């Protein structure tokens, strides 16, 4: 099989299209690149959707935690503590078995036991907790003068939040939020390793990398390929978030804004 | 009973890995600020290579890679007359005497060997992170302190031992405590390394279908087992937070930092 044929057969294997059987013998580099790359589709799917949806929940959580009212503050604090204080790995397991038992209650919960939705929910909540904490920190460090200026203009409530506090919060939180995004993409690699089964061998990049490493007893090829893919994704995230950072800081004098300092976090 | 032993396994792993990772990290940090270029490159590469790649990849990669590296070295040493290639297609073959652990070794040796491989893997990965933190901390020691040491005629080695190392801990502690939290949260990954840890037992005991556990006449309790693990980790994180806060208070005492100054003023 030539390389072009391999790509045609396996490029969308992780979604269930193309060749049904995974290669079993005579593994070529091309196969490994194609299949692991195909698995990256899942990592990107989880990462992008969790970030998009998690962003809004995180904003709500941060506002809740900063609220003077106990009824809002306590739930937000607990939410953040639970998701930041326990391993994501255990969260995945717990959620999977929780969804399994919910399935027995009512068939409405059926889709939740698949990685597509169940793992996505866990990732969304997880990133919401981590970014919620980041946003909360930023909300606390909004310069006092900004809020006073908004008050002086007679802005209150929603207008003051939308026009003054929210943009400043984002601007302050952005470098840390970039790290969180990178770190979330890394966390997506855990999905198929914790509980959630890969049906019909439709797995993510790590799933295929692990498959090749198991079959060939040679970890020195698939894992570096996987690492390469993740580095590309990380660079893309840094690039995109850097653009947003430029836009968020566009009103400041050119030397005034802090350059994005990328310090990827480790593991959750 | 095995389930309780597994908690011990996790605690043992933490107790051994933390100091070992500190040693690796310290070595990395010292190498990275060495005046000899190749040593500096090694240190920097070691710390840099862990960034941008999900650590779960490292955990999967290192265990096989280390195992093969050890067996390869022993193979070279024990069976020099062996002529066949070690990599035959997809197989990794070493002579019988070089097998690790030996084929006829008792079960507990296999377990201990697997556990030490896991510890080494954790120490290498977390050593890189610790190295990063310590390197930053060494850089953060106020310049004036080092200049004073130089003015007193300390050699670079003396400056390092008597000034930089005692003072760097205040700067390193926030990073190190963060790392400790991450290390706690990474322990469930032991499960992936083939050690029978708490995740393994929660899956085994909670499940209902395993034939060897038919003595447990209960339905699927894995959800509750994982719920218990979740609470175990939450409590552990909380206790660590409290202890680390105390240590930080102790270390800040008498240091030339804002917090140390605040402490001095509060006491006066």
Short mmCIF file of C-alpha atoms in Angstrom, two decimals:
data_model
loop_
_atom_site.label_atom_id
_atom_site.label_comp_id
_atom_site.label_asym_id
_atom_site.label_seq_id
_atom_site.Cartn_x
_atom_site.Cartn_y
_atom_site.Cartn_z
CA UNK A 1 0.00 0.00 0.00
CA UNK A 2 1.50 3.30 -0.99
CA UNK A 3 1.52 6.20 1.39
CA UNK A 4 -1.23 8.07 -0.45
CA UNK A 5 -3.46 4.99 -0.25
CA UNK A 6 -2.71 4.68 3.46
CA UNK A 7 -3.72 8.28 4.01
CA UNK A 8 -6.92 7.73 2.03
CA UNK A 9 -7.70 4.61 4.06
CA UNK A 10 -6.88 5.84 7.53
CA UNK A 11 -7.05 9.65 7.57
CA UNK A 12 -10.54 9.60 9.09
CA UNK A 13 -10.28 6.21 10.77
CA UNK A 14 -10.76 7.77 14.19
CA UNK A 15 -14.22 8.94 13.09
CA UNK A 16 -15.09 5.53 11.71
CA UNK A 17 -14.57 6.19 7.99
CA UNK A 18 -12.21 4.30 5.72
CA UNK A 19 -10.53 0.98 6.32
CA UNK A 20 -12.16 -0.94 9.16
CA UNK A 21 -9.22 -3.02 10.33
CA UNK A 22 -6.19 -1.35 11.81
CA UNK A 23 -2.86 -2.42 10.33
CA UNK A 24 -1.62 -5.57 12.05
CA UNK A 25 1.75 -6.37 10.56
CA UNK A 26 4.45 -4.54 8.63
CA UNK A 27 3.86 -1.19 10.25
CA UNK A 28 5.14 1.67 8.16
CA UNK A 29 6.01 5.15 9.32
CA UNK A 30 3.31 6.49 7.03
CA UNK A 31 0.65 4.40 8.77
CA UNK A 32 1.76 5.61 12.16
CA UNK A 33 1.77 9.26 11.10
CA UNK A 34 -1.66 8.95 9.46
CA UNK A 35 -3.42 7.09 12.24
CA UNK A 36 -2.00 9.14 15.08
CA UNK A 37 -2.83 12.28 13.14
CA UNK A 38 -6.31 10.95 12.60
CA UNK A 39 -6.61 10.47 16.34
CA UNK A 40 -5.66 14.11 16.86
CA UNK A 41 -9.09 15.01 15.43
CA UNK A 42 -10.57 13.84 18.71
CA UNK A 43 -8.07 15.74 20.81
CA UNK A 44 -8.85 18.90 18.89
CA UNK A 45 -12.60 18.27 19.12
CA UNK A 46 -12.44 17.85 22.90
CA UNK A 47 -10.06 20.74 23.40
CA UNK A 48 -11.89 23.29 21.24
CA UNK A 49 -15.40 22.52 22.45
CA UNK A 50 -14.39 22.30 26.12
CA UNK A 51 -12.59 25.64 25.85
CA UNK A 52 -15.49 27.38 24.11
CA UNK A 53 -18.21 26.16 26.45
CA UNK A 54 -16.00 26.17 29.52
CA UNK A 55 -15.16 29.83 28.95
CA UNK A 56 -18.73 30.96 29.65
CA UNK A 57 -19.15 28.72 32.68
CA UNK A 58 -15.79 29.91 33.98
CA UNK A 59 -16.90 33.53 33.75
CA UNK A 60 -20.05 32.71 35.69
CA UNK A 61 -18.08 30.77 38.31
CA UNK A 62 -15.57 33.61 38.72
CA UNK A 63 -18.36 36.15 39.22
CA UNK A 64 -19.98 33.78 41.67
CA UNK A 65 -16.81 33.39 43.68
CA UNK A 66 -16.26 37.15 43.75
CA UNK A 67 -19.83 37.79 44.84
CA UNK A 68 -20.43 39.16 48.34
CA UNK A 69 -23.56 36.99 48.64
CA UNK A 70 -22.86 33.69 50.36
CA UNK A 71 -25.48 31.83 48.33
CA UNK A 72 -23.45 32.48 45.16
CA UNK A 73 -20.00 32.35 46.65
CA UNK A 74 -20.11 29.01 48.45
CA UNK A 75 -21.26 26.85 45.51
CA UNK A 76 -18.64 28.46 43.26
CA UNK A 77 -15.91 27.86 45.84
CA UNK A 78 -16.91 24.22 46.24
CA UNK A 79 -17.13 23.69 42.51
CA UNK A 80 -13.60 25.03 42.05
CA UNK A 81 -12.24 23.08 45.02
CA UNK A 82 -13.70 19.78 43.87
CA UNK A 83 -12.49 20.00 40.31
CA UNK A 84 -9.09 21.47 41.13
CA UNK A 85 -8.47 19.32 44.17
CA UNK A 86 -8.90 15.91 42.60
CA UNK A 87 -7.13 14.20 39.73
CA UNK A 88 -8.77 14.54 36.34
CA UNK A 89 -8.09 10.86 35.88
CA UNK A 90 -10.31 9.95 38.84
CA UNK A 91 -12.91 12.45 37.66
CA UNK A 92 -13.12 10.65 34.35
CA UNK A 93 -13.52 7.29 36.04
CA UNK A 94 -16.09 8.57 38.49
CA UNK A 95 -18.07 10.31 35.77
CA UNK A 96 -18.03 7.28 33.52
CA UNK A 97 -19.40 4.97 36.19
CA UNK A 98 -21.86 7.63 37.31
CA UNK A 99 -23.16 7.87 33.75
CA UNK A 100 -23.27 4.08 33.56
CA UNK A 101 -25.57 3.91 36.55
CA UNK A 102 -27.66 6.81 35.27
CA UNK A 103 -28.12 4.81 32.10
CA UNK A 104 -29.98 2.23 34.15
CA UNK A 105 -32.35 4.91 35.39
CA UNK A 106 -33.44 6.27 32.06
CA UNK A 107 -32.37 5.81 28.44
CA UNK A 108 -32.08 9.60 28.08
CA UNK A 109 -28.60 9.28 29.56
CA UNK A 110 -27.42 6.79 26.95
CA UNK A 111 -25.22 9.19 24.94
CA UNK A 112 -23.41 10.24 28.11
CA UNK A 113 -21.57 6.93 28.40
CA UNK A 114 -19.81 7.56 25.10
CA UNK A 115 -16.63 9.61 25.15
CA UNK A 116 -18.11 12.07 22.65
CA UNK A 117 -20.46 13.57 25.22
CA UNK A 118 -19.56 12.15 28.61
CA UNK A 119 -15.86 12.96 28.51
CA UNK A 120 -16.65 16.32 26.95
CA UNK A 121 -18.83 17.22 29.93
CA UNK A 122 -16.09 16.29 32.38
CA UNK A 123 -13.55 18.33 30.42
CA UNK A 124 -15.90 21.32 30.25
CA UNK A 125 -16.51 21.30 33.99
CA UNK A 126 -12.84 20.75 34.69
CA UNK A 127 -11.62 23.60 32.53
CA UNK A 128 -14.43 25.79 33.88
CA UNK A 129 -13.10 25.26 37.41
CA UNK A 130 -9.48 25.96 36.51
CA UNK A 131 -10.23 29.01 34.36
CA UNK A 132 -12.82 30.15 36.89
CA UNK A 133 -10.05 30.40 39.45
CA UNK A 134 -7.86 32.31 36.98
CA UNK A 135 -10.69 34.71 36.12
CA UNK A 136 -11.48 35.16 39.80
CA UNK A 137 -7.88 36.17 40.45
CA UNK A 138 -8.03 38.62 37.56
CA UNK A 139 -11.35 40.01 38.77
CA UNK A 140 -9.74 40.71 42.14
CA UNK A 141 -6.85 42.59 40.55
CA UNK A 142 -8.84 44.97 38.34
CA UNK A 143 -7.38 48.39 39.09
CA UNK A 144 -9.56 50.26 41.56
CA UNK A 145 -9.39 53.37 39.36
CA UNK A 146 -11.11 51.60 36.47
CA UNK A 147 -14.14 50.74 38.56
CA UNK A 148 -14.23 54.19 40.11
CA UNK A 149 -14.11 55.73 36.65
CA UNK A 150 -17.06 53.56 35.60
CA UNK A 151 -18.95 54.69 38.69
CA UNK A 152 -18.16 58.30 37.90
CA UNK A 153 -19.70 57.86 34.44
CA UNK A 154 -22.83 56.59 36.14
CA UNK A 155 -22.44 53.03 34.85
CA UNK A 156 -23.92 50.37 37.03
CA UNK A 157 -24.65 46.69 37.01
CA UNK A 158 -24.54 44.98 33.64
CA UNK A 159 -23.19 47.96 31.68
CA UNK A 160 -20.33 48.44 34.11
CA UNK A 161 -19.51 44.75 34.03
CA UNK A 162 -19.68 44.43 30.25
CA UNK A 163 -17.89 47.64 29.33
CA UNK A 164 -15.27 47.90 32.06
CA UNK A 165 -14.78 44.90 34.30
CA UNK A 166 -15.08 42.05 31.84
CA UNK A 167 -12.57 43.35 29.26
CA UNK A 168 -10.08 44.20 31.99
CA UNK A 169 -10.55 40.82 33.57
CA UNK A 170 -9.85 39.09 30.27
CA UNK A 171 -6.82 41.25 29.63
CA UNK A 172 -5.32 40.44 33.01
CA UNK A 173 -6.20 36.76 32.90
CA UNK A 174 -5.15 36.09 29.33
CA UNK A 175 -1.55 34.88 29.83
CA UNK A 176 -2.66 32.44 32.53
CA UNK A 177 -5.65 31.44 30.44
CA UNK A 178 -3.35 30.60 27.53
CA UNK A 179 -1.50 28.19 29.78
CA UNK A 180 -4.79 26.69 30.83
CA UNK A 181 -5.73 26.14 27.19
CA UNK A 182 -2.45 24.38 26.42
CA UNK A 183 -2.83 22.29 29.49
CA UNK A 184 -6.40 21.39 28.54
CA UNK A 185 -5.26 20.07 25.18
CA UNK A 186 -2.78 17.89 26.99
CA UNK A 187 -5.52 16.68 29.30
CA UNK A 188 -7.57 15.49 26.34
CA UNK A 189 -5.04 12.68 25.93
CA UNK A 190 -6.44 11.10 29.09
CA UNK A 191 -9.96 10.59 27.76
CA UNK A 192 -9.64 7.12 26.31
CA UNK A 193 -7.29 6.00 29.05
CA UNK A 194 -9.70 6.57 31.88
CA UNK A 195 -12.89 4.65 31.70
CA UNK A 196 -14.38 5.84 28.45
CA UNK A 197 -14.11 2.99 25.98
CA UNK A 198 -13.10 3.52 22.36
CA UNK A 199 -15.77 1.72 20.37
CA UNK A 200 -14.64 0.06 17.14
CA UNK A 201 -11.12 1.33 17.78
CA UNK A 202 -12.14 4.91 17.18
CA UNK A 203 -9.70 6.50 19.59
CA UNK A 204 -7.67 9.61 20.04
CA UNK A 205 -4.02 10.14 19.16
CA UNK A 206 -2.67 8.55 22.31
CA UNK A 207 -4.90 5.53 21.79
CA UNK A 208 -3.32 4.86 18.40
CA UNK A 209 0.18 5.67 19.60
CA UNK A 210 -0.29 3.19 22.40
CA UNK A 211 -1.66 0.66 19.93
CA UNK A 212 1.48 0.91 17.80
CA UNK A 213 3.79 0.83 20.81
CA UNK A 214 2.06 -2.32 22.06
CA UNK A 215 2.18 -4.02 18.70
CA UNK A 216 5.75 -3.16 17.77
CA UNK A 217 7.32 -3.15 21.26
CA UNK A 218 9.06 -0.05 20.09
CA UNK A 219 8.04 3.11 21.93
CA UNK A 220 10.65 5.20 20.17
CA UNK A 221 8.59 5.78 17.03
CA UNK A 222 4.90 6.34 17.90
CA UNK A 223 5.39 8.47 21.01
CA UNK A 224 7.75 10.98 19.42
CA UNK A 225 5.26 11.28 16.54
CA UNK A 226 2.51 11.95 19.06
CA UNK A 227 4.75 14.44 20.84
CA UNK A 228 5.35 16.19 17.52
CA UNK A 229 1.63 16.53 16.90
CA UNK A 230 1.05 17.92 20.37
CA UNK A 231 3.84 20.44 19.94
CA UNK A 232 2.18 21.63 16.71
CA UNK A 233 -1.17 21.99 18.51
CA UNK A 234 0.53 23.84 21.36
CA UNK A 235 2.18 26.23 18.93
CA UNK A 236 -1.18 26.87 17.21
CA UNK A 237 -2.83 27.60 20.56
CA UNK A 238 -0.02 29.97 21.49
CA UNK A 239 -0.34 31.72 18.13
CA UNK A 240 -4.13 32.11 18.28
CA UNK A 241 -4.15 33.24 21.89
CA UNK A 242 -1.33 35.64 21.13
CA UNK A 243 -3.51 37.29 18.45
CA UNK A 244 -6.36 37.65 20.93
CA UNK A 245 -3.92 39.03 23.48
CA UNK A 246 -2.81 41.68 20.98
CA UNK A 247 -6.41 42.67 20.40
CA UNK A 248 -7.25 42.78 24.10
CA UNK A 249 -4.30 45.07 24.72
CA UNK A 250 -4.63 47.17 21.59
CA UNK A 251 -5.52 50.37 23.51
CA UNK A 252 -2.39 50.25 25.60
CA UNK A 253 0.90 51.85 24.54
CA UNK A 254 3.00 49.32 22.64
CA UNK A 255 5.48 48.76 25.44
CA UNK A 256 2.79 48.86 28.07
CA UNK A 257 1.37 45.42 27.71
CA UNK A 258 3.11 42.38 29.02
CA UNK A 259 4.20 39.98 26.36
CA UNK A 260 2.58 36.59 26.58
CA UNK A 261 4.83 34.41 28.65
CA UNK A 262 4.13 30.79 27.97
CA UNK A 263 4.59 28.54 30.93
CA UNK A 264 2.69 25.35 30.20
CA UNK A 265 1.38 23.70 33.29
CA UNK A 266 1.95 20.10 34.05
CA UNK A 267 -0.93 17.81 34.68
CA UNK A 268 -4.16 17.90 36.48
CA UNK B 1 -7.43 -5.83 52.31
CA UNK B 2 -5.47 -5.29 49.13
CA UNK B 3 -7.41 -2.11 48.57
CA UNK B 4 -6.00 -0.66 51.81
CA UNK B 5 -2.49 -1.78 50.89
CA UNK B 6 -2.93 0.14 47.68
CA UNK B 7 -3.39 3.38 49.62
CA UNK B 8 -0.08 2.53 51.25
CA UNK B 9 1.44 2.04 47.80
CA UNK B 10 0.35 5.51 46.76
CA UNK B 11 1.72 7.10 49.93
CA UNK B 12 4.98 5.15 49.55
CA UNK B 13 5.29 6.33 45.97
CA UNK B 14 4.83 9.93 47.07
CA UNK B 15 7.32 9.53 49.92
CA UNK B 16 10.03 8.12 47.66
CA UNK B 17 9.34 10.14 44.54
CA UNK B 18 9.26 13.59 46.12
CA UNK B 19 12.86 13.59 47.42
CA UNK B 20 14.12 11.75 44.35
CA UNK B 21 12.48 14.26 42.03
CA UNK B 22 14.04 17.05 44.09
CA UNK B 23 17.47 15.46 43.58
CA UNK B 24 16.88 15.21 39.82
CA UNK B 25 15.52 18.75 39.76
CA UNK B 26 18.42 20.12 41.78
CA UNK B 27 20.86 18.41 39.44
CA UNK B 28 19.02 19.79 36.43
CA UNK B 29 18.94 23.30 37.83
CA UNK B 30 22.62 23.26 38.76
CA UNK B 31 23.52 21.89 35.34
CA UNK B 32 21.38 24.54 33.63
CA UNK B 33 23.24 27.39 35.32
CA UNK B 34 26.65 25.78 34.95
CA UNK B 35 29.46 27.69 33.27
CA UNK B 36 30.37 24.68 31.14
CA UNK B 37 28.33 24.89 27.96
CA UNK B 38 27.60 21.18 27.25
CA UNK B 39 26.45 20.67 30.85
CA UNK B 40 24.22 23.74 30.54
CA UNK B 41 22.72 22.36 27.34
CA UNK B 42 21.99 19.03 28.97
CA UNK B 43 20.29 20.72 31.92
CA UNK B 44 18.25 23.06 29.73
CA UNK B 45 17.22 20.32 27.31
CA UNK B 46 16.16 18.08 30.15
CA UNK B 47 13.92 20.78 31.55
CA UNK B 48 12.66 22.02 28.21
CA UNK B 49 11.79 18.69 26.68
CA UNK B 50 9.02 18.00 29.14
CA UNK B 51 7.13 21.15 28.11
CA UNK B 52 4.64 21.07 25.29
CA UNK B 53 3.99 17.35 25.52
CA UNK B 54 1.32 15.71 27.68
CA UNK B 55 2.99 13.91 30.55
CA UNK B 56 0.84 10.85 30.17
CA UNK B 57 2.90 10.26 27.03
CA UNK B 58 6.03 10.34 29.12
CA UNK B 59 4.58 7.89 31.57
CA UNK B 60 3.72 5.46 28.83
CA UNK B 61 6.98 6.04 27.00
CA UNK B 62 9.49 5.97 29.84
CA UNK B 63 8.39 2.71 31.39
CA UNK B 64 9.00 0.75 28.21
CA UNK B 65 12.03 2.80 27.26
CA UNK B 66 13.71 2.43 30.66
CA UNK B 67 12.93 -1.26 30.78
CA UNK B 68 14.46 -1.78 27.36
CA UNK B 69 17.45 0.40 28.19
CA UNK B 70 18.25 -1.61 31.33
CA UNK B 71 17.84 -4.90 29.55
CA UNK B 72 19.99 -3.66 26.68
CA UNK B 73 22.82 -2.62 29.02
CA UNK B 74 22.69 -5.91 30.91
CA UNK B 75 22.58 -7.74 27.63
CA UNK B 76 25.75 -6.02 26.45
CA UNK B 77 27.44 -6.79 29.73
CA UNK B 78 26.29 -10.36 30.37
CA UNK B 79 26.17 -11.87 26.89
CA UNK B 80 28.94 -10.31 24.81
CA UNK B 81 29.03 -13.35 22.49
CA UNK B 82 25.41 -12.83 21.38
CA UNK B 83 25.44 -12.08 17.67
CA UNK B 84 21.84 -11.80 16.60
CA UNK B 85 20.35 -8.31 16.43
CA UNK B 86 18.32 -7.24 19.42
CA UNK B 87 15.52 -5.76 17.39
CA UNK B 88 14.18 -8.52 15.20
CA UNK B 89 11.37 -6.91 13.29
CA UNK B 90 8.79 -6.02 15.87
CA UNK B 91 10.40 -7.91 18.72
CA UNK B 92 12.85 -6.85 21.34
CA UNK B 93 14.97 -9.85 22.22
CA UNK B 94 17.75 -10.08 24.77
CA UNK B 95 19.45 -13.19 26.09
CA UNK B 96 17.85 -15.05 29.03
CA UNK B 97 20.46 -13.94 31.59
CA UNK B 98 19.80 -10.28 30.78
CA UNK B 99 16.06 -10.43 31.33
CA UNK B 100 14.84 -8.08 34.00
CA UNK B 101 13.63 -9.40 36.34
CA UNK B 102 14.94 -12.90 35.71
CA UNK B 103 12.36 -15.26 34.31
CA UNK B 104 12.52 -17.52 37.38
CA UNK B 105 12.31 -14.71 39.94
CA UNK B 106 9.47 -14.85 42.46
CA UNK B 107 6.38 -12.75 42.03
CA UNK B 108 7.30 -10.09 44.56
CA UNK B 109 10.50 -9.24 42.67
CA UNK B 110 8.42 -8.58 39.58
CA UNK B 111 6.18 -6.29 41.58
CA UNK B 112 9.06 -4.44 43.19
CA UNK B 113 10.75 -4.03 39.82
CA UNK B 114 7.59 -2.63 38.27
CA UNK B 115 7.16 -0.29 41.19
CA UNK B 116 10.73 1.00 40.99
CA UNK B 117 10.36 1.61 37.27
CA UNK B 118 7.27 3.65 38.08
CA UNK B 119 9.15 5.62 40.73
CA UNK B 120 12.02 6.31 38.37
CA UNK B 121 9.59 7.50 35.70
CA UNK B 122 7.82 9.82 38.13
CA UNK B 123 11.14 11.12 39.40
CA UNK B 124 12.43 11.87 35.89
CA UNK B 125 9.27 13.67 34.80
CA UNK B 126 8.75 15.59 38.03
CA UNK B 127 12.47 16.21 38.35
CA UNK B 128 12.25 18.25 35.17
CA UNK B 129 9.43 20.34 36.62
CA UNK B 130 11.22 20.72 39.95
CA UNK B 131 14.38 21.69 38.08
CA UNK B 132 12.45 24.44 36.38
CA UNK B 133 11.14 25.77 39.67
CA UNK B 134 14.53 25.60 41.39
CA UNK B 135 16.26 27.24 38.44
CA UNK B 136 13.80 30.13 38.62
CA UNK B 137 14.26 30.34 42.38
CA UNK B 138 18.04 30.52 42.06
CA UNK B 139 17.66 33.33 39.58
CA UNK B 140 15.25 35.10 41.91
CA UNK B 141 17.67 35.42 44.83
CA UNK B 142 18.21 39.20 45.02
CA UNK B 143 21.22 40.31 43.05
CA UNK B 144 22.42 42.44 45.98
CA UNK B 145 22.81 39.35 48.14
CA UNK B 146 25.14 37.75 45.62
CA UNK B 147 27.09 40.97 45.18
CA UNK B 148 27.55 41.20 48.93
CA UNK B 149 28.89 37.66 48.97
CA UNK B 150 31.29 38.56 46.17
CA UNK B 151 32.36 41.67 48.05
CA UNK B 152 33.26 39.44 50.99
CA UNK B 153 35.49 37.46 48.68
CA UNK B 154 33.36 34.30 48.41
CA UNK B 155 34.22 32.01 45.54
CA UNK B 156 31.33 31.12 43.19
CA UNK B 157 31.06 27.74 44.88
CA UNK B 158 30.86 29.31 48.33
CA UNK B 159 28.33 31.88 47.13
CA UNK B 160 26.20 29.06 45.81
CA UNK B 161 26.38 27.01 48.99
CA UNK B 162 26.15 29.71 51.61
CA UNK B 163 24.00 32.37 49.96
CA UNK B 164 21.97 31.09 47.03
CA UNK B 165 20.85 27.70 48.32
CA UNK B 166 19.71 28.88 51.78
CA UNK B 167 17.82 31.81 50.29
CA UNK B 168 16.23 30.20 47.26
CA UNK B 169 13.68 28.12 49.18
CA UNK B 170 11.32 31.02 49.80
CA UNK B 171 11.17 31.64 46.08
CA UNK B 172 10.95 27.95 45.26
CA UNK B 173 8.26 27.00 47.73
CA UNK B 174 5.19 28.33 45.90
CA UNK B 175 6.29 26.45 42.79
CA UNK B 176 7.24 23.35 44.72
CA UNK B 177 3.97 23.24 46.64
CA UNK B 178 2.12 23.56 43.36
CA UNK B 179 4.23 20.70 42.08
CA UNK B 180 3.43 18.61 45.13
CA UNK B 181 -0.28 19.06 44.44
CA UNK B 182 0.29 18.04 40.84
CA UNK B 183 2.29 15.02 42.01
CA UNK B 184 -0.54 13.94 44.29
CA UNK B 185 -2.92 14.25 41.39
CA UNK B 186 -0.61 12.29 39.10
CA UNK B 187 -0.53 9.21 41.34
CA UNK B 188 -3.60 7.56 39.76
CA UNK B 189 -1.49 7.26 36.61
CA UNK B 190 0.37 4.49 38.42
CA UNK B 191 -2.48 2.37 37.25
CA UNK B 192 -1.30 2.82 33.69
CA UNK B 193 2.17 1.66 34.63
CA UNK B 194 0.87 -1.72 35.67
CA UNK B 195 1.12 -1.22 39.42
CA UNK B 196 -1.85 -2.51 41.36
CA UNK B 197 -2.81 0.78 42.93
CA UNK B 198 -6.07 2.16 44.23
CA UNK B 199 -7.55 2.77 40.81
CA UNK B 200 -6.93 -0.86 39.94
CA UNK B 201 -8.65 -2.10 43.09
CA UNK B 202 -11.54 0.31 42.78
CA UNK B 203 -12.19 -1.12 39.34
CA UNK B 204 -11.80 -4.71 40.44
CA UNK B 205 -13.74 -4.67 43.68
CA UNK B 206 -16.46 -2.33 42.52
CA UNK B 207 -17.19 -4.26 39.36
CA UNK B 208 -19.76 -7.01 39.36
CA UNK B 209 -18.84 -9.14 36.38
CA UNK B 210 -15.36 -10.42 37.24
CA UNK B 211 -15.68 -14.15 37.90
CA UNK B 212 -13.11 -14.21 40.70
CA UNK B 213 -15.16 -11.75 42.66
CA UNK B 214 -18.49 -13.49 42.57
CA UNK B 215 -18.28 -13.67 46.37
CA UNK B 216 -19.27 -10.03 46.39
CA UNK B 217 -22.96 -10.20 45.75
CA UNK B 218 -23.49 -6.63 44.84
CA UNK B 219 -24.22 -4.78 41.62
CA UNK B 220 -21.81 -2.35 40.01
CA UNK B 221 -20.36 -0.29 42.85
CA UNK B 222 -17.48 1.20 40.94
CA UNK B 223 -19.14 4.58 41.04
CA UNK B 224 -19.02 4.56 44.87
CA UNK B 225 -15.46 3.32 44.95
CA UNK B 226 -14.37 6.10 42.66
CA UNK B 227 -16.42 8.55 44.68
CA UNK B 228 -14.43 7.46 47.74
CA UNK B 229 -11.17 7.94 45.85
CA UNK B 230 -12.31 11.40 44.80
CA UNK B 231 -12.90 12.30 48.46
CA UNK B 232 -9.58 10.74 49.48
CA UNK B 233 -7.75 12.98 47.02
CA UNK B 234 -9.73 16.06 48.01
CA UNK B 235 -8.89 15.54 51.68
CA UNK B 236 -5.26 14.87 50.89
CA UNK B 237 -5.02 18.07 48.84
CA UNK B 238 -6.66 20.09 51.60
CA UNK B 239 -4.30 18.76 54.29
CA UNK B 240 -1.29 19.44 52.08
CA UNK B 241 -2.48 22.99 51.49
CA UNK B 242 -2.69 23.67 55.20
CA UNK B 243 0.73 22.13 55.94
CA UNK B 244 2.42 23.97 53.08
CA UNK B 245 0.94 27.27 54.23
CA UNK B 246 2.53 26.70 57.65
CA UNK B 247 5.92 25.89 56.10
CA UNK B 248 5.73 29.00 53.94
CA UNK B 249 5.10 31.06 57.07
CA UNK B 250 8.18 29.56 58.72
CA UNK B 251 10.40 30.05 55.69
CA UNK B 252 9.35 33.64 55.11
CA UNK B 253 10.59 34.51 58.58
CA UNK B 254 13.47 36.94 58.35
CA UNK B 255 13.70 36.97 54.54
CA UNK B 256 14.19 40.07 52.43
CA UNK B 257 10.79 39.78 50.72
CA UNK B 258 7.51 41.65 51.00
CA UNK B 259 5.90 38.86 53.03
CA UNK B 260 8.91 38.66 55.35
CA UNK B 261 8.73 42.42 55.84
CA UNK B 262 5.03 42.19 56.64
CA UNK B 263 5.75 39.49 59.22
CA UNK B 264 8.42 41.64 60.83
CA UNK B 265 6.08 44.61 61.03
CA UNK B 266 3.28 42.52 62.48
CA UNK B 267 5.61 41.24 65.19
CA UNK B 268 7.04 44.65 66.03
#
